mmCIF file of C-alpha atoms in Angstrom:
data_model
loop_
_atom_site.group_PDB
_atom_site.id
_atom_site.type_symbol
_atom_site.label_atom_id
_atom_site.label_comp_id
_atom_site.label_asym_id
_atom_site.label_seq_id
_atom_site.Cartn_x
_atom_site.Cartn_y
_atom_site.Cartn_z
ATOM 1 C CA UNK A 14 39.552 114.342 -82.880
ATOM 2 C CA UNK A 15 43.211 113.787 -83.474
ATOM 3 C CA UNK A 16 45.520 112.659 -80.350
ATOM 4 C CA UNK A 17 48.330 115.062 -78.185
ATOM 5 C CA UNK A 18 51.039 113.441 -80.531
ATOM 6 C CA UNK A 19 49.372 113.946 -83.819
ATOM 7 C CA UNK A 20 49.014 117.812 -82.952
ATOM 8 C CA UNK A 21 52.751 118.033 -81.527
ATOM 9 C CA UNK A 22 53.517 116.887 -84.733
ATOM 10 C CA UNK A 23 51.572 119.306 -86.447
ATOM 11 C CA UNK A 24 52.521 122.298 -84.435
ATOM 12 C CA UNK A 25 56.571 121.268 -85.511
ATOM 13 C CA UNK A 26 55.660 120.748 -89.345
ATOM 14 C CA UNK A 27 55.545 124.211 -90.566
ATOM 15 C CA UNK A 28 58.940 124.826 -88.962
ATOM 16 C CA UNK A 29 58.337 127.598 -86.341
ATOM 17 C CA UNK A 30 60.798 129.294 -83.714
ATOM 18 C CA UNK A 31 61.277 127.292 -80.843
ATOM 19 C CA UNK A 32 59.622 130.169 -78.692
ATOM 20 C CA UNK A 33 56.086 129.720 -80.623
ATOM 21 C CA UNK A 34 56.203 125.372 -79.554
ATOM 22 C CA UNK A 35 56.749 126.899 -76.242
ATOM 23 C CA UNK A 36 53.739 129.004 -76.518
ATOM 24 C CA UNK A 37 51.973 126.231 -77.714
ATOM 25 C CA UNK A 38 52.707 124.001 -74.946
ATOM 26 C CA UNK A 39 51.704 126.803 -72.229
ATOM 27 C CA UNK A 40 48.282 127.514 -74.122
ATOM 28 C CA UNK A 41 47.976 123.805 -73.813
ATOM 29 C CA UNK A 42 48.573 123.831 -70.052
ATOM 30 C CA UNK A 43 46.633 126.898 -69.231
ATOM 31 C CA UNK A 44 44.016 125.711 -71.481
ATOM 32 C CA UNK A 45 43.434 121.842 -69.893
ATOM 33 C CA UNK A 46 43.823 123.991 -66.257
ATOM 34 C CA UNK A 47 40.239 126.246 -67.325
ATOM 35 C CA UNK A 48 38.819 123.200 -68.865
ATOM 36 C CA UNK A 49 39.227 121.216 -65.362
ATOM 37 C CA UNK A 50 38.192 124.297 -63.741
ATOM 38 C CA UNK A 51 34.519 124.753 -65.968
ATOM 39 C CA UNK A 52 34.127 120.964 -66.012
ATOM 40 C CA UNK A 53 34.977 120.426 -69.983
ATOM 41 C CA UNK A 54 36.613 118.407 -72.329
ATOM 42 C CA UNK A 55 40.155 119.072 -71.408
ATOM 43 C CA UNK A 56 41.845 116.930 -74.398
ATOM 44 C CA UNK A 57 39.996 119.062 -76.957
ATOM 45 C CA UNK A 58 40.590 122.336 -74.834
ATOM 46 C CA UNK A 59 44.113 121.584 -74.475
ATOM 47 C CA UNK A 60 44.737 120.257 -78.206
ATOM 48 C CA UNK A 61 43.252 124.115 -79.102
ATOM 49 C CA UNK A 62 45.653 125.741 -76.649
ATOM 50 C CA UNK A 63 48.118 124.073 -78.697
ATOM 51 C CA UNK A 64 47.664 124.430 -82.056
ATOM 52 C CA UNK A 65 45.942 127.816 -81.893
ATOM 53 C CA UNK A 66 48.915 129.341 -83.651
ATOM 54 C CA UNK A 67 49.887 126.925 -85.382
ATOM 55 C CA UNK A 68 49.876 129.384 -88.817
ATOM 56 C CA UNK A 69 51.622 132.074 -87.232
ATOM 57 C CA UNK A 70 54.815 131.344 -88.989
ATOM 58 C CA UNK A 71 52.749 131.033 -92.579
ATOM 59 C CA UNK A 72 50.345 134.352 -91.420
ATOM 60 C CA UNK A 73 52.785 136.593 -89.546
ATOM 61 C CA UNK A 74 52.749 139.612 -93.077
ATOM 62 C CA UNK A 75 48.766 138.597 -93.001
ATOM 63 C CA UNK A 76 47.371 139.503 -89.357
ATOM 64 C CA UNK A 77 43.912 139.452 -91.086
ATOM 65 C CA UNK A 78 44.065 135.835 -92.036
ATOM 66 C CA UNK A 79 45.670 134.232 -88.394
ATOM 67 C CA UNK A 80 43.577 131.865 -87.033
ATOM 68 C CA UNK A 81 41.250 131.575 -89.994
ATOM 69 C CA UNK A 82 44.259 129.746 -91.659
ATOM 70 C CA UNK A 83 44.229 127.233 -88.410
ATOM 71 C CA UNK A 84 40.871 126.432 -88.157
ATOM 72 C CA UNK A 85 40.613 125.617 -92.070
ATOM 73 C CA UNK A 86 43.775 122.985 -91.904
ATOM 74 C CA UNK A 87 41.918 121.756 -88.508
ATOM 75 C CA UNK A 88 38.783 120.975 -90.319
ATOM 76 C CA UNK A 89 37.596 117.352 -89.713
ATOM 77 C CA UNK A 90 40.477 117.040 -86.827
ATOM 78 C CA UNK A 91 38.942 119.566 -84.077
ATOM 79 C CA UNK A 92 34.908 119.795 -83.101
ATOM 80 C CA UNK A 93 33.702 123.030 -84.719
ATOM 81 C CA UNK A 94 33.948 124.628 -81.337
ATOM 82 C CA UNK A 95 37.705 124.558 -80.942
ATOM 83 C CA UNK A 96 38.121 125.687 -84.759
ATOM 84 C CA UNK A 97 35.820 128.677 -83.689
ATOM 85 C CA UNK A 98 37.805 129.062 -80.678
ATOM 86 C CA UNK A 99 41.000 129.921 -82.308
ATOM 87 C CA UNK A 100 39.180 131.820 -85.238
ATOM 88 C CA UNK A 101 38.311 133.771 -81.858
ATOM 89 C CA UNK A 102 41.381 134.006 -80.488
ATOM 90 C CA UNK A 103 42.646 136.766 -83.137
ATOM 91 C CA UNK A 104 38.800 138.172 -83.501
ATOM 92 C CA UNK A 105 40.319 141.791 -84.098
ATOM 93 C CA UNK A 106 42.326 141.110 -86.118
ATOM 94 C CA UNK A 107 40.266 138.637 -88.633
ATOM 95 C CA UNK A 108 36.805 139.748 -88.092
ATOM 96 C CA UNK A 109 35.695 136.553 -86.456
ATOM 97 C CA UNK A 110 33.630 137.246 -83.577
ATOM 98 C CA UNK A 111 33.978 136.227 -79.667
ATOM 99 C CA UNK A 112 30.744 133.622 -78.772
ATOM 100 C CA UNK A 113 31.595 131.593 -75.871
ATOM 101 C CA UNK A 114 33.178 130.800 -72.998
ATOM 102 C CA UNK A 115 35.881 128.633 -75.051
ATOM 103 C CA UNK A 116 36.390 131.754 -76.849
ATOM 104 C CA UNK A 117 36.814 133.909 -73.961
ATOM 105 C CA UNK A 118 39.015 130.764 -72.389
ATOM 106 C CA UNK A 119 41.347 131.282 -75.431
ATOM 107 C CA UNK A 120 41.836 134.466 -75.685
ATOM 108 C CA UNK A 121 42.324 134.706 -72.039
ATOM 109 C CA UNK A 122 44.719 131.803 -71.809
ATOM 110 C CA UNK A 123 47.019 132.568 -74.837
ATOM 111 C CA UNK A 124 47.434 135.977 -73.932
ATOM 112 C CA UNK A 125 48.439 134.906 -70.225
ATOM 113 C CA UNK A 126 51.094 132.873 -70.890
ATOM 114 C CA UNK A 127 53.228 135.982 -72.762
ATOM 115 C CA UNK A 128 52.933 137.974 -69.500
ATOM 116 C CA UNK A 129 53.685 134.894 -67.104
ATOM 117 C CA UNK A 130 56.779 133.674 -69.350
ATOM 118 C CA UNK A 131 58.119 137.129 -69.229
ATOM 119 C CA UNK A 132 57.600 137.527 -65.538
ATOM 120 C CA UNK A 133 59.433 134.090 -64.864
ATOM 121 C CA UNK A 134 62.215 135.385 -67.024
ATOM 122 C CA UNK A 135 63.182 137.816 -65.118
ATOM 123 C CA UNK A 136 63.030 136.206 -61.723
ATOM 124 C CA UNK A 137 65.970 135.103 -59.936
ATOM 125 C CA UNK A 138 63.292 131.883 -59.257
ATOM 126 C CA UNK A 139 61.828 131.918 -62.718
ATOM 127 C CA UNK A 140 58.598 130.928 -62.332
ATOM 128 C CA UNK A 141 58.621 128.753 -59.133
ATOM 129 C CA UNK A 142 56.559 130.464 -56.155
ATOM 130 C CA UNK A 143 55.713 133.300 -58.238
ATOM 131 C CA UNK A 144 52.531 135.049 -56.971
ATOM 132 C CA UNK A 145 49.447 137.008 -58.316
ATOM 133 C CA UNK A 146 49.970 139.996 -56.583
ATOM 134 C CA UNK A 147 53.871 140.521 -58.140
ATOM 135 C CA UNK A 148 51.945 139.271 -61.722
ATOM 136 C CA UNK A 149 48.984 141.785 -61.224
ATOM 137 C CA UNK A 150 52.136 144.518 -60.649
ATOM 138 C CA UNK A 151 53.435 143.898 -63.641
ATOM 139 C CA UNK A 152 50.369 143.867 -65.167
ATOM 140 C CA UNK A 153 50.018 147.630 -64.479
ATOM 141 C CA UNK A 154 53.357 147.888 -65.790
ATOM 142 C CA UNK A 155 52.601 148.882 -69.366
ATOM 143 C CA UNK A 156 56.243 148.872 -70.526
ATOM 144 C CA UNK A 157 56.610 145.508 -69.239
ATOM 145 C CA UNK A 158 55.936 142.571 -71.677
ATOM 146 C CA UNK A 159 54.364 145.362 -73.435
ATOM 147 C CA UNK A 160 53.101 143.283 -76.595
ATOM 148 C CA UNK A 161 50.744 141.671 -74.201
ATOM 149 C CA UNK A 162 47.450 143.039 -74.279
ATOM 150 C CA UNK A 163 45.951 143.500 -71.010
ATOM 151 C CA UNK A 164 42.217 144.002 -71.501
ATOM 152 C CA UNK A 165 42.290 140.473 -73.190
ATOM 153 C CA UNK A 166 43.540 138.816 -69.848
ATOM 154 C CA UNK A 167 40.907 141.098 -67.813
ATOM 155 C CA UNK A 168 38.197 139.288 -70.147
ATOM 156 C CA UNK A 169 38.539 136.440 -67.131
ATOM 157 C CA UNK A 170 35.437 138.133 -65.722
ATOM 158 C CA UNK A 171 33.812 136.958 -68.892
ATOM 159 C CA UNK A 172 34.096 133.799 -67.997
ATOM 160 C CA UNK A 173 32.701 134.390 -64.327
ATOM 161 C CA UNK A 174 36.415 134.088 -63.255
ATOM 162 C CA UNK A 175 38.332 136.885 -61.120
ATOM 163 C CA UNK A 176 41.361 138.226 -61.891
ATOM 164 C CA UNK A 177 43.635 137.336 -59.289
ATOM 165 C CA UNK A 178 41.782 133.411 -59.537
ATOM 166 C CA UNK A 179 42.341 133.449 -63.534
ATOM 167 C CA UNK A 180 46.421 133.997 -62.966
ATOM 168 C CA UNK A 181 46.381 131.680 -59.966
ATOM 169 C CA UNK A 182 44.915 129.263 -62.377
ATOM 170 C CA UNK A 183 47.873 130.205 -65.092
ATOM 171 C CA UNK A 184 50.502 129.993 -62.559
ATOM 172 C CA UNK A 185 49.694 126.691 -61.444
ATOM 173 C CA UNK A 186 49.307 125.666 -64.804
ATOM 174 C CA UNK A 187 52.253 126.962 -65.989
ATOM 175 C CA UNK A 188 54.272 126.204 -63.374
ATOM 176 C CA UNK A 189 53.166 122.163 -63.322
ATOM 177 C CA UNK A 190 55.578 122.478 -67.011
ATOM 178 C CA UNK A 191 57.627 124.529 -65.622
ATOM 179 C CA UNK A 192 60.596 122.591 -66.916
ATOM 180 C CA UNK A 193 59.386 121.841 -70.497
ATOM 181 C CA UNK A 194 58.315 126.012 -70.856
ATOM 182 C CA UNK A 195 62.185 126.625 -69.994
ATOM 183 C CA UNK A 196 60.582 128.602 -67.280
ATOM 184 C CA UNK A 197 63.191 127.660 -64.029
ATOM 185 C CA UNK A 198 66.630 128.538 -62.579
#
């Protein structure tokens, strides 16, 4: 399995908009957070938080080919149940299907970090001692970080995991990188 630095090279190399590393880095946290949490291999969760997009910037015209792109260039540097894991994390898209927990953890965690980034951005705090209950509001706020699909984050309870635990868990996670996820005031 490659190391953190190998894949933080990797996720720079195809040049992508400093906003998608950021991503990255959140999946990452988010990711090693759930792994802790369900007792797993955080490295290889977090090193799939991170690069799970990493093709984004080669697949954006081809929605039907994201992820699928990522796992093939991961082949031989990820176990085969990370490079399913972000095949996963774009399932509707590319016809891959959802068959695990780590899938589930994915899909979940990516998606999180769009609505907790924008929520931080627009409080006076950013994201220090932001709560679930103001995050579950704007969660029912469908004009609010509206490219962020809801039912994907409410897949928690896939994973055994409440709601309001699952963005505790993000928060925290999150917020411990607050500083590198340009996420404070």
């Amino acid at each position: 399995m490659m190391d953190r630095e190998a894949a933080l090279e990797l996720l720079r190399e195809p040049g992508p908009e400093p906003h998608l590393v950021q991503h990255g880095l959140a999946a990452e946290a988010v990711m090693r957070a759930l792994a802790r949490h369900f007792g797993e291999d955080e490295d290889m969760w977090g090193l799939t938080g991170l690069l799970h997009d990493w093709d984004y910037p080669l697949t954006a015209a081809s929605p039907e080919r994201h992820g699928l792109v990522t796992a093939e260039k991961l082949e031989g540097s990820l176990p085969p149940e990370a490079l399913q894991a972000i095949r996963a994390h774009n399932a509707e898209c590319n016809g891959s299907r959802v068959e695990g927990r780590f899938d589930v953890a994915l899909r979940c965690g990516e998606t999180v970090t769009g609505l907790i980034s924008a929520a931080a951005l627009v409080r006076p705090t950013g994201i220090e001692g932001m709560q679930v209950s103001s995050l579950k509001k704007k969660m029912k706020d469908k004009a609010f970080a509206a490219s962020v699909n809801r039912e994907i984050i409410r897949q928690c309870a896939d994973m055994d995991m409440t709601l309001e635990d699952f963005l505790a868990l993000a928060i925290e996670a999150m917020s411990g990188k607050a500083a590198e996820l340009g996420l404070v005031r």
